[in-house]
CSV table of C-alpha atoms in Angstrom, one decimal:
chain,number,residue,atom,x,y,z
I,1,MET,CA,-3.1,21.6,-0.4
I,2,ASN,CA,-5.3,22.0,2.6
I,3,GLU,CA,-6.3,19.4,5.2
I,4,GLY,CA,-9.8,18.8,3.8
I,5,SER,CA,-8.6,18.0,0.3
I,6,SER,CA,-5.8,15.9,1.6
I,7,THR,CA,-8.3,13.9,3.6
I,8,ARG,CA,-10.6,13.6,0.6
I,9,LEU,CA,-7.8,12.4,-1.6
I,10,PHE,CA,-6.9,9.8,1.0
I,11,LEU,CA,-10.5,8.6,1.3
I,12,ILE,CA,-10.7,8.3,-2.5
I,13,GLY,CA,-7.4,6.3,-2.6
I,14,MET,CA,-8.5,4.1,0.3
I,15,ASN,CA,-11.8,3.3,-1.5
I,16,LEU,CA,-9.9,2.6,-4.7
I,17,TRP,CA,-7.6,0.2,-2.8
I,18,TYR,CA,-10.5,-1.7,-1.2
I,19,PHE,CA,-12.4,-1.8,-4.5
I,20,MET,CA,-9.3,-3.3,-6.2
I,21,SER,CA,-8.7,-5.8,-3.3
I,22,GLY,CA,-12.4,-6.9,-3.6
I,23,ALA,CA,-11.9,-7.4,-7.3
I,24,GLU,CA,-8.8,-9.5,-6.5
I,25,TYR,CA,-10.9,-11.7,-4.1
I,26,GLY,CA,-13.6,-12.0,-6.7
I,27,LEU,CA,-11.4,-12.8,-9.7
I,28,ILE,CA,-8.1,-14.4,-8.5
I,29,LEU,CA,-9.0,-16.5,-5.5
I,30,PRO,CA,-11.8,-18.4,-7.1
I,31,THR,CA,-9.7,-19.3,-10.2
I,32,GLN,CA,-6.3,-19.8,-8.6
I,33,ASN,CA,-6.9,-23.5,-7.8
I,34,GLU,CA,-8.0,-24.5,-11.3
I,35,TYR,CA,-5.4,-22.3,-12.9
I,36,MET,CA,-2.6,-24.0,-11.1
I,37,LEU,CA,-4.1,-27.4,-11.6
I,38,THR,CA,-4.0,-26.8,-15.4
I,39,LEU,CA,-0.3,-26.1,-15.0
I,40,GLY,CA,0.2,-29.4,-13.3
I,41,ALA,CA,0.7,-28.1,-9.7
I,42,ALA,CA,0.3,-30.5,-6.8
I,43,PRO,CA,-2.1,-29.5,-4.0
I,44,LYS,CA,0.8,-28.6,-1.7
I,45,VAL,CA,2.1,-26.2,-4.3
I,46,ILE,CA,-1.3,-24.6,-4.6
I,47,GLY,CA,-1.3,-24.2,-0.8
I,48,ILE,CA,2.1,-22.5,-0.9
I,49,ALA,CA,0.8,-20.0,-3.5
I,50,PHE,CA,-2.1,-19.1,-1.2
I,51,THR,CA,0.3,-18.8,1.7
I,52,LEU,CA,2.9,-16.7,0.0
I,53,PHE,CA,0.3,-13.9,-0.5
I,54,ALA,CA,-0.5,-13.8,3.3
I,55,PHE,CA,3.1,-14.2,4.3
I,56,ALA,CA,4.2,-11.3,2.1
I,57,GLY,CA,1.5,-9.1,3.5
I,58,LEU,CA,2.5,-10.1,7.1
I,59,VAL,CA,6.2,-9.3,6.4
I,60,SER,CA,5.6,-6.0,4.5
I,61,SER,CA,3.0,-4.6,6.9
I,62,PRO,CA,5.4,-3.5,9.7
I,63,PHE,CA,7.8,-1.9,7.2
I,64,CYS,CA,4.9,-0.1,5.5
I,65,GLY,CA,3.7,1.2,8.9
I,66,TRP,CA,7.2,2.3,9.8
I,67,VAL,CA,7.6,4.2,6.5
I,68,THR,CA,4.2,5.8,6.9
I,69,ASP,CA,5.0,6.9,10.4
I,70,LYS,CA,8.5,8.2,9.3
I,71,LEU,CA,7.0,10.2,6.4
I,72,GLY,CA,4.0,11.4,8.4
I,73,ALA,CA,1.9,10.8,5.3
I,74,ILE,CA,0.4,7.8,3.6
I,75,LYS,CA,0.4,9.0,0.0
I,76,VAL,CA,3.7,7.4,-1.1
I,77,PRO,CA,3.2,4.1,0.7
I,78,LEU,CA,-0.4,3.8,-0.6
I,79,LEU,CA,0.7,4.5,-4.1
I,80,THR,CA,3.6,2.1,-3.9
I,81,MET,CA,1.4,-0.7,-2.5
I,82,ILE,CA,-1.3,-0.1,-5.2
I,83,ILE,CA,1.4,-0.4,-7.8
I,84,CYS,CA,2.7,-3.6,-6.2
I,85,SER,CA,-0.8,-5.1,-6.2
I,86,ILE,CA,-1.3,-4.2,-9.8
I,87,VAL,CA,2.1,-5.5,-10.9
I,88,GLY,CA,1.5,-8.7,-9.0
I,89,SER,CA,-1.8,-9.2,-10.6
I,90,VAL,CA,-0.3,-8.7,-14.1
I,91,ILE,CA,2.5,-11.2,-13.3
I,92,TYR,CA,-0.1,-13.7,-12.0
I,93,THR,CA,-2.4,-13.2,-15.0
I,94,PHE,CA,0.2,-13.4,-17.8
I,95,THR,CA,2.6,-16.1,-16.5
I,96,ARG,CA,2.3,-19.7,-17.5
I,97,SER,CA,4.6,-21.2,-14.9
I,98,ILE,CA,4.3,-22.1,-11.2
I,99,PRO,CA,7.3,-19.9,-10.2
I,100,GLY,CA,5.7,-17.0,-12.1
I,101,ILE,CA,2.5,-17.5,-10.1
I,102,PHE,CA,4.5,-17.6,-6.9
I,103,LEU,CA,6.2,-14.3,-7.8
I,104,GLY,CA,2.9,-12.7,-8.7
I,105,ARG,CA,1.2,-13.8,-5.5
I,106,LEU,CA,4.3,-12.7,-3.5
I,107,VAL,CA,4.3,-9.2,-5.1
I,108,GLN,CA,0.5,-8.9,-4.6
I,109,GLY,CA,1.0,-9.8,-0.9
I,110,VAL,CA,3.6,-7.1,-0.5
I,111,GLY,CA,0.9,-4.7,-1.7
I,112,TRP,CA,-1.4,-5.9,1.1
I,113,GLY,CA,1.1,-4.5,3.7
I,114,ILE,CA,-0.6,-1.2,3.4
I,115,ASP,CA,-3.8,-2.4,5.2
I,116,GLY,CA,-2.6,-1.6,8.7
I,117,ALA,CA,-1.4,1.9,7.7
I,118,ILE,CA,-4.8,2.6,6.1
I,119,ILE,CA,-6.7,1.5,9.2
I,120,GLY,CA,-4.3,3.7,11.3
I,121,ARG,CA,-4.9,6.7,9.1
I,122,VAL,CA,-8.7,6.2,9.3
I,123,ALA,CA,-8.4,6.1,13.1
I,124,LEU,CA,-6.4,9.4,13.0
I,125,ILE,CA,-8.9,11.0,10.7
I,126,THR,CA,-11.8,9.9,12.9
I,127,GLU,CA,-10.1,11.1,16.0
I,128,LYS,CA,-9.4,14.5,14.4
I,129,CYS,CA,-12.9,14.8,13.2
I,130,MET,CA,-14.3,13.9,16.6
I,131,GLN,CA,-12.0,16.5,18.2
I,132,GLU,CA,-13.3,19.1,15.7
I,133,ILE,CA,-16.9,18.1,16.4
I,134,ASP,CA,-16.2,18.3,20.1
I,135,SER,CA,-14.7,21.8,19.8
I,136,HIS,CA,-17.5,23.0,17.5
I,137,SER,CA,-20.2,21.6,19.8
I,138,SER,CA,-18.5,23.1,22.8
I,139,CYS,CA,-18.4,26.4,21.0
I,140,ALA,CA,-22.0,26.1,20.1
I,141,PHE,CA,-22.9,25.1,23.7
I,142,ASN,CA,-20.9,28.1,25.1
I,143,SER,CA,-22.6,30.4,22.6
I,144,SER,CA,-26.1,29.1,23.5
I,145,SER,CA,-25.3,29.3,27.2
I,146,SER,CA,-24.0,32.9,26.8
I,147,SER,CA,-27.1,34.0,24.9
I,148,ILE,CA,-29.4,32.4,27.6
I,149,GLN,CA,-27.4,34.2,30.3
I,150,LEU,CA,-27.6,37.5,28.4
I,151,ALA,CA,-31.4,37.0,27.8
I,152,THR,CA,-32.2,36.2,31.4
I,153,GLY,CA,-29.8,38.7,32.8
I,154,ARG,CA,-27.9,36.2,35.0
């Protein structure tokens, strides 16, 4: 697989990830409070469920970054984290207990550990593209300068 198709696949995966995370924000967060209240959860317990998601993402992010750097690619971590997010959403959706909701939110949060690696990969792609643009523009500039020199005889 060449570099262009690899970059294209990454961008598709990244867009899929952010689409799914937007759906999570649109579907789970607005309903989590009421869902847990119907199960008899106290306000502190609801706050813990919200916090578990962020805490799991905070803890898994350095590990995900380390794995991504070690592999030199983002495909495996991205796929793993997408699966974690999906599994966590399924657990959250189909459970009818507070511990099940905690588990679902924790697994979803682990999936969010990929965000830093995605942003780093975007920075690398952008840097590489800028270097290619710079090299192409410098080649174009050199070509135009050479043709002007040849045309004027200088």
